Coordinates of C-alpha atoms and ligand atoms in Angstrom, one line a residue:
M1 CA 10.2 -63.0 63.8
K2 CA 9.9 -65.1 60.6
N3 CA 6.5 -66.2 59.2
I4 CA 6.4 -69.8 58.3
L5 CA 3.7 -71.4 56.1
V6 CA 3.2 -75.0 57.1
T7 CA 1.3 -77.0 54.5
G8 CA -0.2 -80.1 56.2
G9 CA 0.4 -78.5 59.5
T10 CA -2.6 -80.3 61.2
G11 CA -1.1 -83.6 60.3
Y12 CA 1.2 -85.8 62.6
I13 CA 4.5 -84.4 61.8
G14 CA 3.3 -81.0 60.9
S15 CA 1.4 -80.4 64.1
H16 CA 4.5 -81.4 66.2
T17 CA 6.6 -79.0 64.1
V18 CA 4.1 -76.2 64.5
V19 CA 4.3 -76.5 68.3
E20 CA 8.1 -76.4 68.2
L21 CA 7.9 -73.3 65.9
L22 CA 5.5 -71.5 68.1
N23 CA 7.5 -72.3 71.2
L24 CA 10.4 -70.6 69.5
D25 CA 8.3 -67.6 68.7
Y26 CA 8.0 -68.1 64.9
N27 CA 4.7 -67.0 63.4
V28 CA 3.0 -69.9 61.9
V29 CA 0.2 -70.1 59.1
I30 CA -1.2 -73.4 58.2
I31 CA -2.8 -74.6 55.1
D32 CA -4.5 -78.1 55.3
N33 CA -7.3 -79.6 53.4
L34 CA -8.1 -81.8 56.5
S35 CA -8.1 -85.0 54.3
N36 CA -6.1 -86.8 56.9
S37 CA -6.4 -84.6 60.0
K38 CA -8.8 -82.8 62.3
M39 CA -9.5 -79.3 63.3
M40 CA -9.2 -80.4 66.9
V41 CA -5.5 -80.4 66.4
L42 CA -5.6 -76.6 66.5
D43 CA -7.1 -76.6 70.0
R44 CA -4.4 -79.0 71.2
I45 CA -1.6 -76.8 69.7
E46 CA -3.2 -73.9 71.5
K47 CA -3.4 -75.8 74.7
I48 CA 0.3 -76.8 74.6
T49 CA 1.7 -73.4 73.4
G50 CA -0.8 -70.9 74.5
K51 CA -0.9 -69.7 70.8
R52 CA -3.4 -70.5 68.0
P53 CA -1.8 -70.6 64.6
K54 CA -3.5 -68.9 61.7
F55 CA -5.4 -71.7 59.8
Y56 CA -6.6 -71.8 56.2
K57 CA -8.7 -74.8 55.2
G58 CA -7.4 -75.2 51.6
D59 CA -5.5 -77.3 49.1
I60 CA -1.9 -76.9 47.9
R61 CA -3.2 -77.9 44.4
N62 CA -5.6 -74.8 44.5
R63 CA -3.8 -71.7 43.3
E64 CA -6.6 -69.4 44.7
D65 CA -6.1 -70.9 48.1
L66 CA -2.3 -70.3 47.9
S67 CA -2.4 -66.8 46.4
K68 CA -4.9 -65.6 49.2
I69 CA -2.5 -66.9 51.8
F70 CA 0.6 -65.3 50.2
K71 CA -1.3 -62.0 49.7
E72 CA -2.6 -61.9 53.3
N73 CA 0.7 -63.0 54.9
Q74 CA 4.3 -62.0 54.3
I75 CA 5.7 -65.6 54.2
D76 CA 9.5 -66.1 54.6
C77 CA 9.7 -69.9 54.4
V78 CA 7.4 -72.8 53.4
I79 CA 7.6 -76.2 54.9
N80 CA 5.7 -78.7 52.7
F81 CA 4.2 -81.5 54.7
A82 CA 1.0 -81.8 52.7
G83 CA 0.7 -85.0 50.8
L84 CA -0.7 -88.5 50.9
K85 CA 1.5 -91.1 52.6
A86 CA 0.0 -94.6 52.7
V87 CA 2.3 -97.0 50.9
G88 CA -0.4 -99.7 50.2
E89 CA -3.0 -97.2 49.0
S90 CA -0.4 -95.7 46.7
V91 CA -0.1 -99.0 45.0
R92 CA -3.9 -99.2 44.4
M93 CA -4.3 -95.5 43.5
P94 CA -1.1 -94.3 41.9
L95 CA -2.6 -91.5 40.0
E96 CA -4.1 -89.9 43.1
Y97 CA -0.7 -90.0 44.7
Y98 CA 1.2 -88.5 41.7
E99 CA -1.5 -85.8 41.4
N100 CA -1.7 -84.9 45.0
N101 CA 2.0 -85.0 45.9
I102 CA 3.9 -84.1 42.7
Y103 CA 1.3 -81.8 41.1
G104 CA 0.6 -80.2 44.5
A105 CA 4.3 -79.5 45.1
V106 CA 4.7 -77.9 41.7
V107 CA 1.7 -75.7 42.1
L108 CA 3.0 -74.6 45.6
L109 CA 6.4 -73.8 44.1
E110 CA 4.9 -71.8 41.2
E111 CA 2.8 -69.8 43.5
M112 CA 5.7 -69.2 45.8
K113 CA 7.7 -67.9 42.9
K114 CA 4.9 -65.7 41.8
N115 CA 4.8 -64.2 45.3
N116 CA 8.6 -63.9 45.8
V117 CA 8.8 -66.5 48.5
F118 CA 12.0 -68.6 47.8
N119 CA 12.6 -70.6 51.0
F120 CA 11.4 -74.2 50.9
I121 CA 11.7 -77.3 53.1
F122 CA 10.5 -80.6 51.8
S123 CA 9.4 -83.7 53.8
S124 CA 11.2 -86.5 52.0
S125 CA 11.8 -90.0 53.2
A126 CA 14.4 -92.6 53.7
T127 CA 12.4 -94.6 51.2
V128 CA 14.2 -92.8 48.4
Y129 CA 17.3 -95.0 49.2
G130 CA 15.3 -98.1 48.1
D131 CA 17.1 -101.2 49.4
P132 CA 20.4 -99.7 50.4
A133 CA 23.6 -101.6 49.5
S134 CA 24.9 -101.1 53.1
V135 CA 23.9 -99.5 56.2
P136 CA 24.3 -96.8 57.7
V137 CA 23.3 -94.8 54.7
D138 CA 24.5 -91.2 54.2
E139 CA 23.2 -88.5 51.9
T140 CA 25.6 -89.5 49.1
F141 CA 24.1 -92.9 48.7
P142 CA 22.4 -93.4 45.4
T143 CA 18.6 -92.9 45.4
G144 CA 16.1 -94.8 43.3
G145 CA 14.7 -98.3 43.4
T146 CA 11.6 -97.2 45.3
T147 CA 9.1 -100.0 45.8
N148 CA 5.8 -98.1 45.6
P149 CA 4.3 -95.0 44.0
Y150 CA 4.3 -93.1 47.3
G151 CA 8.1 -93.5 47.5
T152 CA 8.4 -92.6 43.9
T153 CA 6.6 -89.3 44.4
K154 CA 9.3 -88.4 47.0
L155 CA 12.0 -89.3 44.5
F156 CA 10.5 -87.3 41.7
I157 CA 9.8 -84.2 43.9
E158 CA 13.4 -84.3 45.0
R159 CA 14.5 -84.3 41.4
I160 CA 12.2 -81.5 40.6
L161 CA 13.6 -79.4 43.5
M162 CA 17.2 -80.0 42.3
D163 CA 16.3 -78.9 38.8
L164 CA 14.5 -75.8 40.2
A165 CA 17.4 -74.8 42.4
H166 CA 19.7 -75.2 39.4
A167 CA 17.5 -73.2 37.2
E168 CA 16.5 -70.5 39.7
P169 CA 19.3 -69.6 42.1
K170 CA 17.0 -67.4 44.2
F171 CA 15.4 -70.7 45.6
N172 CA 16.9 -72.1 48.6
I173 CA 15.7 -75.6 49.3
C174 CA 16.2 -78.1 52.1
I175 CA 15.3 -81.7 51.5
L176 CA 14.8 -83.6 54.7
R177 CA 14.8 -87.3 54.4
Y178 CA 13.0 -88.6 57.5
F179 CA 13.8 -92.1 58.8
N180 CA 10.8 -93.6 60.9
P181 CA 9.1 -91.0 63.0
I182 CA 7.2 -92.4 65.9
G183 CA 6.2 -91.1 69.4
A184 CA 4.1 -88.3 70.4
H185 CA 4.1 -85.0 72.3
P186 CA 5.1 -85.6 75.9
S187 CA 1.9 -83.8 77.1
G188 CA -0.2 -86.6 75.7
L189 CA -2.2 -84.0 73.8
M190 CA -0.9 -84.7 70.3
G191 CA 0.1 -87.8 68.5
E192 CA -0.4 -90.0 65.5
D193 CA -4.1 -90.6 64.6
P194 CA -4.2 -93.0 61.5
N195 CA -7.5 -93.8 59.8
G196 CA -8.6 -97.4 60.0
I197 CA -6.1 -100.2 60.5
P198 CA -2.7 -98.7 61.0
N199 CA -0.1 -99.6 58.3
N200 CA 2.9 -98.6 60.6
L201 CA 4.4 -100.4 63.5
A202 CA 4.1 -98.0 66.4
P203 CA 0.4 -97.0 66.0
Y204 CA -0.4 -100.7 65.4
I205 CA 1.3 -101.6 68.7
T206 CA -0.4 -98.8 70.7
Q207 CA -3.9 -100.0 69.4
V208 CA -3.1 -103.4 70.6
M209 CA -2.1 -102.0 74.0
V210 CA -5.4 -100.1 74.2
G211 CA -7.4 -103.2 73.2
K212 CA -8.5 -102.1 69.7
R213 CA -6.4 -104.9 68.0
E214 CA -5.9 -108.4 69.2
K215 CA -2.1 -108.7 68.6
L216 CA 0.7 -107.4 66.6
N217 CA 1.6 -109.3 63.5
I218 CA 5.4 -109.3 63.0
F219 CA 6.1 -109.2 59.3
G220 CA 8.8 -111.8 59.0
N221 CA 11.4 -113.2 61.5
D222 CA 13.7 -114.7 58.9
Y223 CA 15.6 -111.6 57.7
D224 CA 19.4 -111.5 57.9
T225 CA 19.5 -109.5 61.1
P226 CA 20.4 -110.5 64.7
D227 CA 16.9 -111.3 65.7
G228 CA 15.4 -112.0 62.2
T229 CA 13.2 -108.8 62.1
C230 CA 13.7 -105.7 60.0
I231 CA 15.8 -102.8 61.3
R232 CA 14.8 -99.2 61.1
D233 CA 16.0 -95.9 62.4
Y234 CA 13.1 -94.7 64.6
I235 CA 13.2 -91.1 65.6
H236 CA 10.9 -89.3 68.1
V237 CA 8.5 -86.9 66.3
C238 CA 9.6 -84.0 68.5
D239 CA 13.3 -84.4 67.5
L240 CA 12.1 -84.5 64.0
A241 CA 10.1 -81.3 64.6
Y242 CA 13.2 -79.7 65.8
G243 CA 15.1 -80.6 62.7
H244 CA 12.9 -78.3 60.7
V245 CA 14.0 -75.4 62.9
C246 CA 17.6 -76.3 62.1
A247 CA 16.6 -76.4 58.4
I248 CA 15.0 -72.9 58.5
K249 CA 18.2 -71.5 60.1
K250 CA 20.3 -73.1 57.3
L251 CA 18.3 -71.5 54.6
D252 CA 19.5 -68.1 55.9
E253 CA 22.9 -69.0 54.4
N254 CA 21.4 -69.2 50.9
P255 CA 22.7 -72.7 50.4
G256 CA 20.9 -73.4 47.1
V257 CA 19.7 -77.0 47.5
V258 CA 20.8 -79.1 50.6
I259 CA 19.9 -82.6 51.7
Y260 CA 19.9 -84.0 55.3
N261 CA 18.9 -87.4 56.6
L262 CA 17.0 -87.1 59.9
G263 CA 17.4 -90.1 62.2
T264 CA 19.1 -91.1 65.4
G265 CA 21.8 -93.1 63.7
K266 CA 20.7 -96.1 65.7
G267 CA 19.0 -99.2 64.1
S268 CA 16.3 -101.0 66.1
S269 CA 14.6 -104.3 65.2
V270 CA 10.8 -104.8 65.4
F271 CA 11.5 -106.8 68.6
D272 CA 13.5 -103.9 70.0
I273 CA 10.5 -101.6 69.4
L274 CA 8.0 -104.2 70.8
H275 CA 10.1 -104.5 74.0
A276 CA 10.4 -100.7 74.5
F277 CA 6.6 -100.5 74.3
E278 CA 6.3 -103.4 76.8
K279 CA 8.5 -101.5 79.1
A280 CA 6.1 -98.5 78.9
Y281 CA 3.2 -100.8 79.2
G282 CA 4.5 -102.8 82.2
K283 CA 3.3 -106.1 80.7
P284 CA 3.8 -108.3 77.6
I285 CA 2.1 -107.3 74.3
P286 CA 0.6 -110.1 72.3
Y287 CA 2.2 -110.8 68.9
A288 CA 2.5 -113.5 66.2
I289 CA 5.0 -114.0 63.5
A290 CA 3.4 -113.4 60.1
E291 CA 4.5 -113.5 56.4
R292 CA 7.1 -111.0 55.2
R293 CA 5.4 -107.7 53.9
A294 CA 6.0 -107.0 50.2
G295 CA 8.4 -104.1 49.7
D296 CA 10.1 -104.1 53.1
V297 CA 13.8 -103.7 53.1
T298 CA 16.0 -105.6 55.6
A299 CA 17.7 -102.7 57.2
N300 CA 17.8 -98.8 56.8
Y301 CA 19.3 -96.5 59.3
T302 CA 21.3 -93.3 58.9
K303 CA 24.7 -91.7 59.5
V304 CA 24.1 -88.6 61.5
E305 CA 27.3 -86.6 60.9
K306 CA 26.2 -84.4 58.1
A307 CA 23.0 -83.1 59.8
E308 CA 25.0 -82.8 63.0
K309 CA 27.8 -80.9 61.5
E310 CA 26.0 -78.6 59.0
I311 CA 22.8 -77.8 60.8
G312 CA 23.5 -78.8 64.4
F313 CA 20.8 -81.4 64.5
K314 CA 21.1 -84.2 67.1
A315 CA 18.2 -86.4 68.2
K316 CA 17.8 -86.5 72.0
Y317 CA 15.2 -89.1 72.5
D318 CA 15.6 -92.9 72.5
I319 CA 13.1 -95.6 71.6
N320 CA 12.1 -95.9 75.4
D321 CA 11.1 -92.2 75.3
M322 CA 9.3 -92.7 71.9
A323 CA 7.4 -95.7 73.3
R324 CA 6.5 -93.9 76.6
D325 CA 5.2 -90.8 74.8
A326 CA 3.3 -92.8 72.1
W327 CA 1.6 -94.9 74.8
N328 CA 0.8 -91.8 76.8
W329 CA -1.0 -90.3 73.8
Q330 CA -2.9 -93.5 72.9
K331 CA -3.9 -94.1 76.5
N332 CA -5.3 -90.6 76.9
N333 CA -6.9 -90.5 73.4
P334 CA -8.0 -94.1 72.5
N335 CA -9.9 -92.8 69.6
G336 CA -7.3 -90.2 68.6
Y337 CA -8.8 -86.7 67.9
E338 CA -12.3 -88.0 67.8
E339 CA -14.8 -86.4 70.3
K340 CA -15.5 -89.0 73.0
Ligands
NAD1 P1 -0.2 -86.8 57.8 O1 -1.1 -87.4 56.8 O2 -0.5 -86.9 59.2 O3 -0.1 -85.1 57.4 C1 -0.2 -84.7 56.1 C2 -1.2 -83.5 56.1 O4 -1.3 -83.0 54.8 C3 -2.6 -84.0 56.6 O5 -3.1 -83.2 57.6 C4 -3.5 -83.9 55.3 O6 -4.8 -83.5 55.6 C5 -2.8 -82.8 54.5 N1 -2.9 -82.8 53.0 C6 -2.7 -83.9 52.3 N2 -2.9 -83.5 50.9 C7 -3.1 -82.1 51.0 C8 -3.3 -81.2 50.0 N3 -3.3 -81.4 48.7 N4 -3.4 -79.9 50.4 C9 -3.5 -79.5 51.7 N5 -3.3 -80.4 52.7 C10 -3.1 -81.7 52.3 O7 1.3 -87.2 57.5 P2 2.6 -87.0 58.2 O8 3.0 -88.4 58.8 O9 2.5 -85.9 59.1 O10 3.7 -86.8 57.1 C11 4.0 -85.5 56.7 C12 4.8 -85.5 55.5 O11 6.1 -86.2 55.9 C13 4.3 -86.2 54.3 O12 4.6 -85.5 53.2 C14 4.8 -87.6 54.3 O13 4.9 -88.1 53.1 C15 6.2 -87.2 54.9 N6 6.9 -88.4 55.6 C16 6.2 -89.0 56.6 C17 6.8 -90.1 57.2 C18 6.1 -90.9 58.3 O14 6.5 -92.0 58.6 N7 5.1 -90.3 58.9 C19 8.1 -90.6 56.8 C20 8.7 -89.9 55.8 C21 8.1 -88.8 55.2
UFG2 N1 5.9 -104.1 60.9 C1 5.3 -105.2 61.5 N2 4.0 -105.2 61.7 C2 3.2 -104.1 61.5 C3 3.7 -103.0 60.9 C4 5.0 -103.0 60.6 O1 6.1 -106.1 61.7 O2 1.9 -104.3 61.7 C5 7.3 -104.0 60.6 C6 7.6 -103.8 59.1 O3 7.6 -105.0 58.4 C7 8.9 -103.1 59.1 C8 8.9 -102.2 60.5 O4 7.8 -102.8 61.3 O5 9.9 -104.0 59.3 C9 8.6 -100.8 60.3 O6 7.4 -100.7 59.4 P1 6.6 -99.3 59.2 O7 5.4 -99.6 58.3 O8 6.3 -98.7 60.6 O9 7.7 -98.4 58.5 P2 8.4 -98.5 57.1 O10 9.9 -98.5 57.4 O11 7.9 -99.6 56.4 O12 8.0 -97.2 56.4 C10 7.9 -96.0 57.0 C11 6.8 -95.1 56.4 C12 7.2 -94.8 55.0 C13 8.5 -94.1 54.9 C14 9.5 -94.9 55.6 C15 10.9 -94.3 55.6 O13 5.6 -95.9 56.4 O14 6.2 -93.9 54.6 O15 9.2 -95.2 57.0 O16 10.7 -93.1 56.2 F1 8.9 -94.0 53.7

């Protein structure tokens, strides 16, 4: 079976992908510097799958960390989740974001090349489409117009990957543009565990549900949408995890560089999401209408045809499943992965 190196494998999306891979009998090696995740994730992965992935505490910017892993393991494919991802923080600390995300990706690719590993999957984002001229977007839509340094790191890394695939045909690269991953593993053992006040909608709502926050602030109800709130394509993190398995299989065809949007194809408003969580909760969730948030686009959701046709990817969960599983995780782990 294939050996997959998962960078950022103890993070939110990485950990769910690791579970998916282990369940399908892939061998998994993780490198993570634990800047935004906890060791306890490994116990949870083991509890769910009965297997403990090989873990290296290390940094993708550190060549020694990487070369040790490539020497000790015959890696077939690298999935690069490692990176900083907080939009607001990236505006305040652009250099840290460019250094961690872009320099990190370049060092990782260089070390892969040195060690004859040429299969690479990259966590990109729907944010590379900026404010799309129309929805749904497909993979041919123009990229650019990112509104923050975080988004720009994704855009630049995509560009680097395209140049690399052009220059070095041995590389096979799959760029996955995630829409809005939410939800948690149905076991309630793994989920999203943001530091401090959550920036994103779903973890903010679950913290209101568990009593850690007073109410949800809805950032604007005067957008040009049916209920006035922004529309996004929310995708269950377990569906997203499975998308990486589809991508690994695609790389066997030596496709050069390929790009897929990963979403459900369905746009949901902030109120749609709030109502899905209320259904899971069985009671109303307090909210208030607040000012628009800078940088938010009115609507972004994807066409699903390309991923479905070329890699057989199809999301199976809807927003009610996402809300149920996110709530189950938060309820069972009110303080995330912290020891109680
Ligand atoms: P996360 O923060 O939970 O996971 C990222 C992991 O990478 C963390 O465990 C962190 O400790 C680790 N890490 C960071 N820098 C590192 C470095 N230099 N070396 C080693 N490890 C490092 O984030 P996530 O939500 O799981 O996102 C995973 C990837 O997907 C990120 O690249 C993110 O930008 C991308 N993405 C996320 C979303 C989203 O909404 N969550 C959307 C689109 C794209
Ligand atoms: N929202 C609120 N209140 C909150 C948080 C969010 O009303 O407390 C609204 C936002 O205004 C937006 C929607 O909920 O309309 C979704 O916001 P998120 O912050 O959850 O998600 P974004 O679409 O802004 O961005 C997310 C990730 C980005 C990623 C992007 C596309 O944060 O990193 O999805 O993948 F690039």
